[in-house]
PDB file of C-alpha atoms in Angstrom:
ATOM      1  CA  UNK A  13     105.462  85.607  88.694  1.00 74.00           C
ATOM      2  CA  UNK A  14     103.817  82.085  88.200  1.00 74.00           C
ATOM      3  CA  UNK A  15     106.196  79.096  87.932  1.00 86.00           C
ATOM      4  CA  UNK A  16     104.121  77.608  84.819  1.00 94.00           C
ATOM      5  CA  UNK A  17     103.281  78.042  81.797  1.00 95.00           C
ATOM      6  CA  UNK A  18      99.994  76.507  80.087  1.00 97.00           C
ATOM      7  CA  UNK A  19      98.103  77.078  76.488  1.00 97.00           C
ATOM      8  CA  UNK A  20      95.753  79.944  76.698  1.00 97.00           C
ATOM      9  CA  UNK A  21      93.050  77.092  75.314  1.00 97.00           C
ATOM     10  CA  UNK A  22      91.615  74.015  74.226  1.00 97.00           C
ATOM     11  CA  UNK A  23      88.549  72.500  72.960  1.00 97.00           C
ATOM     12  CA  UNK A  24      87.215  68.802  73.316  1.00 97.00           C
ATOM     13  CA  UNK A  25      84.481  66.547  72.481  1.00 97.00           C
ATOM     14  CA  UNK A  26      82.045  65.600  74.718  1.00 97.00           C
ATOM     15  CA  UNK A  27      83.083  62.502  76.145  1.00 97.00           C
ATOM     16  CA  UNK A  28      86.621  62.282  75.099  1.00 97.00           C
ATOM     17  CA  UNK A  29      89.451  62.101  77.090  1.00 97.00           C
ATOM     18  CA  UNK A  30      90.984  66.087  77.648  1.00 98.00           C
ATOM     19  CA  UNK A  31      94.716  66.500  77.890  1.00 98.00           C
ATOM     20  CA  UNK A  32      95.905  69.504  79.405  1.00 98.00           C
ATOM     21  CA  UNK A  33      99.402  70.159  79.523  1.00 97.00           C
ATOM     22  CA  UNK A  34     101.536  72.547  82.049  1.00 97.00           C
ATOM     23  CA  UNK A  35     105.129  73.159  81.919  1.00 96.00           C
ATOM     24  CA  UNK A  36     107.106  73.898  85.054  1.00 94.00           C
ATOM     25  CA  UNK A  37     110.626  73.614  84.357  1.00 92.00           C
ATOM     26  CA  UNK A  38     112.157  75.333  87.442  1.00 89.00           C
ATOM     27  CA  UNK A  39     110.140  73.135  89.963  1.00 89.00           C
ATOM     28  CA  UNK A  40     112.114  72.340  93.060  1.00 85.00           C
ATOM     29  CA  UNK A  41     112.375  68.509  94.368  1.00 77.00           C
ATOM     30  CA  UNK A  42     109.967  68.602  97.224  1.00 82.00           C
ATOM     31  CA  UNK A  43     107.297  71.251  95.108  1.00 87.00           C
ATOM     32  CA  UNK A  44     103.980  69.563  94.487  1.00 90.00           C
ATOM     33  CA  UNK A  45     101.993  70.399  91.134  1.00 93.00           C
ATOM     34  CA  UNK A  46      98.393  71.582  91.917  1.00 95.00           C
ATOM     35  CA  UNK A  47      95.457  71.589  89.583  1.00 97.00           C
ATOM     36  CA  UNK A  48      92.032  73.454  89.762  1.00 97.00           C
ATOM     37  CA  UNK A  49      89.401  74.633  87.874  1.00 97.00           C
ATOM     38  CA  UNK A  50      87.388  77.889  88.041  1.00 97.00           C
ATOM     39  CA  UNK A  51      83.637  77.663  86.701  1.00 95.00           C
ATOM     40  CA  UNK A  52      82.364  80.859  85.605  1.00 88.00           C
ATOM     41  CA  UNK A  53      81.945  83.169  88.565  1.00 85.00           C
ATOM     42  CA  UNK A  54      82.836  80.420  91.178  1.00 94.00           C
ATOM     43  CA  UNK A  55      85.642  80.028  93.362  1.00 96.00           C
ATOM     44  CA  UNK A  56      88.437  77.495  92.051  1.00 96.00           C
ATOM     45  CA  UNK A  57      88.035  74.024  92.757  1.00 96.00           C
ATOM     46  CA  UNK A  58      90.695  71.596  93.692  1.00 95.00           C
ATOM     47  CA  UNK A  59      91.009  68.612  91.146  1.00 96.00           C
ATOM     48  CA  UNK A  60      94.205  66.810  92.068  1.00 95.00           C
ATOM     49  CA  UNK A  61      97.837  67.370  93.209  1.00 94.00           C
ATOM     50  CA  UNK A  62     101.263  65.258  92.792  1.00 93.00           C
ATOM     51  CA  UNK A  63     104.980  65.371  93.342  1.00 92.00           C
ATOM     52  CA  UNK A  64     106.218  62.714  90.819  1.00 89.00           C
ATOM     53  CA  UNK A  65     104.347  59.431  90.926  1.00 83.00           C
ATOM     54  CA  UNK A  66     101.210  59.423  88.666  1.00 93.00           C
ATOM     55  CA  UNK A  67      97.892  60.357  90.616  1.00 95.00           C
ATOM     56  CA  UNK A  68      94.324  59.424  90.148  1.00 96.00           C
ATOM     57  CA  UNK A  69      91.125  60.228  91.836  1.00 95.00           C
ATOM     58  CA  UNK A  70      87.326  60.411  91.059  1.00 94.00           C
ATOM     59  CA  UNK A  71      88.051  63.617  88.801  1.00 94.00           C
ATOM     60  CA  UNK A  72      90.941  63.378  87.178  1.00 97.00           C
ATOM     61  CA  UNK A  73      94.698  61.821  86.482  1.00 97.00           C
ATOM     62  CA  UNK A  74      98.095  63.672  86.805  1.00 98.00           C
ATOM     63  CA  UNK A  75     100.557  62.350  84.526  1.00 97.00           C
ATOM     64  CA  UNK A  76     104.022  63.684  85.828  1.00 95.00           C
ATOM     65  CA  UNK A  77     107.342  63.470  83.681  1.00 95.00           C
ATOM     66  CA  UNK A  78     110.015  61.967  85.045  1.00 93.00           C
ATOM     67  CA  UNK A  79     112.173  64.908  85.176  1.00 93.00           C
ATOM     68  CA  UNK A  80     109.208  66.698  86.677  1.00 93.00           C
ATOM     69  CA  UNK A  81     109.299  69.596  84.396  1.00 94.00           C
ATOM     70  CA  UNK A  82     106.036  69.283  82.867  1.00 95.00           C
ATOM     71  CA  UNK A  83     102.782  67.532  83.663  1.00 96.00           C
ATOM     72  CA  UNK A  84      99.506  66.496  82.188  1.00 97.00           C
ATOM     73  CA  UNK A  85      95.885  66.798  83.709  1.00 98.00           C
ATOM     74  CA  UNK A  86      93.497  63.922  82.247  1.00 98.00           C
ATOM     75  CA  UNK A  87      89.783  64.089  82.430  1.00 97.00           C
ATOM     76  CA  UNK A  88      88.934  60.604  81.075  1.00 96.00           C
ATOM     77  CA  UNK A  89      85.707  61.379  79.797  1.00 95.00           C
ATOM     78  CA  UNK A  90      84.942  65.072  79.443  1.00 97.00           C
ATOM     79  CA  UNK A  91      81.114  66.455  79.673  1.00 97.00           C
ATOM     80  CA  UNK A  92      79.862  69.918  79.156  1.00 97.00           C
ATOM     81  CA  UNK A  93      80.202  70.558  82.767  1.00 96.00           C
ATOM     82  CA  UNK A  94      83.908  70.145  82.314  1.00 97.00           C
ATOM     83  CA  UNK A  95      84.070  73.935  80.712  1.00 97.00           C
ATOM     84  CA  UNK A  96      86.059  75.960  82.783  1.00 97.00           C
ATOM     85  CA  UNK A  97      89.530  77.678  82.886  1.00 97.00           C
ATOM     86  CA  UNK A  98      92.065  74.844  84.022  1.00 98.00           C
ATOM     87  CA  UNK A  99      94.930  76.127  86.900  1.00 97.00           C
ATOM     88  CA  UNK A 100      98.139  74.414  87.098  1.00 96.00           C
ATOM     89  CA  UNK A 101     100.343  75.678  90.034  1.00 94.00           C
ATOM     90  CA  UNK A 102     103.449  75.529  91.471  1.00 91.00           C
ATOM     91  CA  UNK A 103     103.878  77.091  94.730  1.00 86.00           C
ATOM     92  CA  UNK A 104     105.906  80.069  95.353  1.00 84.00           C
ATOM     93  CA  UNK A 105     108.090  80.770  98.759  1.00 80.00           C
ATOM     94  CA  UNK A 106     106.986  83.926 100.389  1.00 75.00           C
ATOM     95  CA  UNK A 107     107.556  85.638 103.532  1.00 72.00           C
ATOM     96  CA  UNK A 108     107.622  82.658 105.915  1.00 70.00           C
ATOM     97  CA  UNK A 109     105.044  80.834 103.896  1.00 77.00           C
ATOM     98  CA  UNK A 110     104.314  79.083 100.437  1.00 83.00           C
ATOM     99  CA  UNK A 111     101.762  80.566  98.146  1.00 87.00           C
ATOM    100  CA  UNK A 112      99.841  80.106  95.064  1.00 90.00           C
ATOM    101  CA  UNK A 113     100.492  82.462  92.183  1.00 88.00           C
ATOM    102  CA  UNK A 114      97.907  81.954  89.374  1.00 91.00           C
ATOM    103  CA  UNK A 115      99.075  82.017  85.878  1.00 90.00           C
ATOM    104  CA  UNK A 116      96.559  82.533  83.070  1.00 91.00           C
ATOM    105  CA  UNK A 117      95.570  78.800  83.061  1.00 96.00           C
ATOM    106  CA  UNK A 118      93.815  76.973  80.102  1.00 97.00           C
ATOM    107  CA  UNK A 119      90.219  77.957  79.244  1.00 97.00           C
ATOM    108  CA  UNK A 120      88.689  74.438  78.192  1.00 98.00           C
ATOM    109  CA  UNK A 121      85.419  74.110  76.116  1.00 98.00           C
ATOM    110  CA  UNK A 122      83.796  71.164  75.931  1.00 97.00           C
ATOM    111  CA  UNK A 123      81.787  70.832  72.795  1.00 97.00           C
ATOM    112  CA  UNK A 124      78.537  68.638  72.188  1.00 95.00           C
TER     113      UNK A 124
ATOM    114  CA  UNK B   6      85.234  67.732 104.004  1.00 68.00           C
ATOM    115  CA  UNK B   7      87.463  70.852 103.466  1.00 87.00           C
ATOM    116  CA  UNK B   8      84.575  73.678 102.952  1.00 93.00           C
ATOM    117  CA  UNK B   9      85.051  77.196 102.835  1.00 96.00           C
ATOM    118  CA  UNK B  10      82.327  79.327 102.793  1.00 97.00           C
ATOM    119  CA  UNK B  11      81.908  83.331 101.997  1.00 98.00           C
ATOM    120  CA  UNK B  12      79.671  85.777 103.068  1.00 97.00           C
ATOM    121  CA  UNK B  13      78.257  87.662 101.834  1.00 97.00           C
ATOM    122  CA  UNK B  14      78.344  86.482  97.973  1.00 97.00           C
ATOM    123  CA  UNK B  15      77.274  89.803  96.660  1.00 97.00           C
ATOM    124  CA  UNK B  16      77.392  93.146  98.050  1.00 97.00           C
ATOM    125  CA  UNK B  17      76.485  96.703  95.948  1.00 97.00           C
ATOM    126  CA  UNK B  18      77.787  99.908  98.178  1.00 95.00           C
ATOM    127  CA  UNK B  19      77.761 103.379  97.807  1.00 96.00           C
ATOM    128  CA  UNK B  20      81.380 104.726  97.206  1.00 97.00           C
ATOM    129  CA  UNK B  21      83.197 106.091 100.442  1.00 96.00           C
ATOM    130  CA  UNK B  22      81.672 103.103 102.841  1.00 97.00           C
ATOM    131  CA  UNK B  23      83.476 100.123 104.232  1.00 97.00           C
ATOM    132  CA  UNK B  24      82.739  96.695 103.463  1.00 97.00           C
ATOM    133  CA  UNK B  25      83.291  93.312 105.483  1.00 97.00           C
ATOM    134  CA  UNK B  26      83.745  89.881 103.872  1.00 98.00           C
ATOM    135  CA  UNK B  27      83.687  86.631 105.704  1.00 97.00           C
ATOM    136  CA  UNK B  28      85.535  83.631 105.125  1.00 96.00           C
ATOM    137  CA  UNK B  29      85.167  80.538 107.148  1.00 96.00           C
ATOM    138  CA  UNK B  30      86.491  76.862 107.469  1.00 94.00           C
ATOM    139  CA  UNK B  31      83.568  74.919 108.087  1.00 94.00           C
ATOM    140  CA  UNK B  32      85.014  71.343 108.694  1.00 90.00           C
ATOM    141  CA  UNK B  33      88.476  72.208 109.398  1.00 89.00           C
ATOM    142  CA  UNK B  34      90.880  74.322 111.124  1.00 90.00           C
ATOM    143  CA  UNK B  35      92.481  76.686 109.146  1.00 89.00           C
ATOM    144  CA  UNK B  36      96.159  78.297 110.180  1.00 85.00           C
ATOM    145  CA  UNK B  37      96.469  80.005 107.029  1.00 89.00           C
ATOM    146  CA  UNK B  38      94.080  81.822 105.010  1.00 92.00           C
ATOM    147  CA  UNK B  39      94.282  83.752 101.515  1.00 94.00           C
ATOM    148  CA  UNK B  40      92.636  86.405 100.044  1.00 97.00           C
ATOM    149  CA  UNK B  41      92.555  86.744  96.257  1.00 97.00           C
ATOM    150  CA  UNK B  42      91.156  89.228  94.044  1.00 97.00           C
ATOM    151  CA  UNK B  43      89.800  88.582  90.260  1.00 96.00           C
ATOM    152  CA  UNK B  44      89.014  91.281  87.867  1.00 95.00           C
ATOM    153  CA  UNK B  45      86.771  90.295  84.647  1.00 92.00           C
ATOM    154  CA  UNK B  46      88.377  87.894  82.153  1.00 90.00           C
ATOM    155  CA  UNK B  47      91.786  87.913  84.524  1.00 93.00           C
ATOM    156  CA  UNK B  48      93.252  85.239  86.376  1.00 93.00           C
ATOM    157  CA  UNK B  49      93.087  85.246  90.389  1.00 95.00           C
ATOM    158  CA  UNK B  50      95.910  88.027  92.248  1.00 95.00           C
ATOM    159  CA  UNK B  51      96.778  87.383  95.524  1.00 95.00           C
ATOM    160  CA  UNK B  52      96.223  89.951  97.899  1.00 96.00           C
ATOM    161  CA  UNK B  53      97.496  88.915 101.338  1.00 94.00           C
ATOM    162  CA  UNK B  54      98.219  86.012 103.411  1.00 91.00           C
ATOM    163  CA  UNK B  55      96.976  85.816 106.783  1.00 89.00           C
ATOM    164  CA  UNK B  56      98.008  82.986 109.588  1.00 85.00           C
ATOM    165  CA  UNK B  57      95.763  82.687 112.742  1.00 81.00           C
ATOM    166  CA  UNK B  58      96.756  85.057 115.628  1.00 80.00           C
ATOM    167  CA  UNK B  59      99.285  87.682 113.681  1.00 82.00           C
ATOM    168  CA  UNK B  60      99.376  90.166 111.080  1.00 86.00           C
ATOM    169  CA  UNK B  61      98.633  89.626 107.383  1.00 90.00           C
ATOM    170  CA  UNK B  62     101.494  89.665 104.790  1.00 91.00           C
ATOM    171  CA  UNK B  63     100.673  91.947 102.102  1.00 93.00           C
ATOM    172  CA  UNK B  64     101.357  91.252  98.316  1.00 93.00           C
ATOM    173  CA  UNK B  65     103.479  93.868  96.765  1.00 92.00           C
ATOM    174  CA  UNK B  66     101.212  96.820  95.604  1.00 93.00           C
ATOM    175  CA  UNK B  67      98.267  96.180  97.977  1.00 95.00           C
ATOM    176  CA  UNK B  68      97.486  98.853 100.425  1.00 94.00           C
ATOM    177  CA  UNK B  69      97.206  97.501 103.994  1.00 92.00           C
ATOM    178  CA  UNK B  70      95.255 100.389 105.228  1.00 94.00           C
ATOM    179  CA  UNK B  71      92.451  99.847 102.490  1.00 96.00           C
ATOM    180  CA  UNK B  72      92.439  96.146 102.789  1.00 97.00           C
ATOM    181  CA  UNK B  73      91.923  95.198 106.414  1.00 96.00           C
ATOM    182  CA  UNK B  74      92.573  91.584 107.128  1.00 94.00           C
ATOM    183  CA  UNK B  75      91.891  89.979 110.603  1.00 91.00           C
ATOM    184  CA  UNK B  76      92.048  86.127 111.185  1.00 88.00           C
ATOM    185  CA  UNK B  77      90.859  86.099 114.791  1.00 82.00           C
ATOM    186  CA  UNK B  78      90.181  82.555 114.919  1.00 90.00           C
ATOM    187  CA  UNK B  79      91.307  79.272 113.133  1.00 90.00           C
ATOM    188  CA  UNK B  80      87.755  79.257 111.464  1.00 93.00           C
ATOM    189  CA  UNK B  81      87.202  82.979 110.640  1.00 94.00           C
ATOM    190  CA  UNK B  82      89.426  85.452 108.551  1.00 94.00           C
ATOM    191  CA  UNK B  83      87.714  88.769 107.680  1.00 95.00           C
ATOM    192  CA  UNK B  84      88.930  91.343 104.976  1.00 97.00           C
ATOM    193  CA  UNK B  85      87.277  94.709 105.077  1.00 97.00           C
ATOM    194  CA  UNK B  86      87.571  97.028 102.142  1.00 97.00           C
ATOM    195  CA  UNK B  87      87.723 100.526 103.679  1.00 97.00           C
ATOM    196  CA  UNK B  88      86.396 103.356 101.855  1.00 96.00           C
ATOM    197  CA  UNK B  89      85.684 101.600  98.992  1.00 96.00           C
ATOM    198  CA  UNK B  90      85.888 103.170  95.590  1.00 96.00           C
ATOM    199  CA  UNK B  91      84.282 102.034  91.987  1.00 96.00           C
ATOM    200  CA  UNK B  92      87.510 100.713  90.986  1.00 96.00           C
ATOM    201  CA  UNK B  93      87.653  98.321  94.336  1.00 96.00           C
ATOM    202  CA  UNK B  94      84.644  96.685  92.473  1.00 97.00           C
ATOM    203  CA  UNK B  95      86.032  93.053  91.729  1.00 97.00           C
ATOM    204  CA  UNK B  96      85.366  88.992  92.693  1.00 97.00           C
ATOM    205  CA  UNK B  97      87.040  88.580  96.030  1.00 98.00           C
ATOM    206  CA  UNK B  98      87.823  85.221  96.884  1.00 98.00           C
ATOM    207  CA  UNK B  99      89.023  83.335  99.988  1.00 97.00           C
ATOM    208  CA  UNK B 100      91.368  80.230 100.695  1.00 96.00           C
ATOM    209  CA  UNK B 101      92.410  78.314 103.600  1.00 93.00           C
ATOM    210  CA  UNK B 102      95.135  75.635 104.497  1.00 88.00           C
ATOM    211  CA  UNK B 103      94.250  72.804 106.893  1.00 80.00           C
ATOM    212  CA  UNK B 104      97.895  72.730 108.298  1.00 68.00           C
ATOM    213  CA  UNK B 105     100.812  74.996 108.122  1.00 61.00           C
ATOM    214  CA  UNK B 106     101.329  76.407 104.575  1.00 56.00           C
ATOM    215  CA  UNK B 107     104.967  75.683 104.657  1.00 60.00           C
ATOM    216  CA  UNK B 108     104.131  71.932 104.336  1.00 66.00           C
ATOM    217  CA  UNK B 109     104.937  70.272 101.166  1.00 64.00           C
ATOM    218  CA  UNK B 110     101.983  69.076  99.703  1.00 68.00           C
ATOM    219  CA  UNK B 111      99.565  71.535 101.817  1.00 79.00           C
ATOM    220  CA  UNK B 112      96.463  72.250  99.593  1.00 87.00           C
ATOM    221  CA  UNK B 113      94.330  75.418  99.584  1.00 91.00           C
ATOM    222  CA  UNK B 114      90.678  75.118  99.415  1.00 94.00           C
ATOM    223  CA  UNK B 115      88.594  78.129  98.104  1.00 96.00           C
ATOM    224  CA  UNK B 116      85.549  79.730  98.843  1.00 97.00           C
ATOM    225  CA  UNK B 117      82.754  80.775  96.161  1.00 97.00           C
ATOM    226  CA  UNK B 118      83.938  84.286  96.117  1.00 97.00           C
ATOM    227  CA  UNK B 119      82.173  87.525  96.986  1.00 98.00           C
ATOM    228  CA  UNK B 120      81.222  89.797  94.017  1.00 97.00           C
ATOM    229  CA  UNK B 121      81.858  93.305  95.229  1.00 97.00           C
ATOM    230  CA  UNK B 122      80.130  96.293  93.126  1.00 97.00           C
ATOM    231  CA  UNK B 123      80.730  99.830  94.346  1.00 97.00           C
ATOM    232  CA  UNK B 124      78.643 102.519  93.203  1.00 96.00           C
TER     233      UNK B 124
END
């Protein structure tokens, strides 16, 4: 089972910041939080990942709470092309390796 | 950097035939590759993990004799759907990790996916 929970859908006005929350209350001390998005009929696109400090890159910012039990992905100025399903992932230990277990994600719709 | 390609991007085949899908890491060496399947309006489901030069590890419920995975080099993994049937029609996506997947912070990079339709 996925180790994260996200709201199923969100709307955001074009040009406004989109704040996508994620809960990962069982995250272990050395595991990262990863964010990907999937635009219709494409493979997931990497956005950002972080451990405990806030992270920022050209696509987004990631805010992780101090207790690391939740995080928020921020798209500072959403555009119509940001409409996608956003997945928050914490890796799961498998047989000899770590793997991604995808949850249902958040379907973000950016409105004109 | 970190580009993953898949070939073909879509394929239509007759029931009972076998289909091979290739996954390549174009600008990095991938010690570990992963195969996923996605049905319409559903999330990605991990099928198997493959490490270069060793046998793939399949997720529970995935038939290893039906979905043959070969990871013969650090830049290529193949998934063969043997004796395909209409229920195997799906979107197949691969991903690759630069380094050893056990490392903390190791990121997966995904291919664009292959859409399979079995008639």
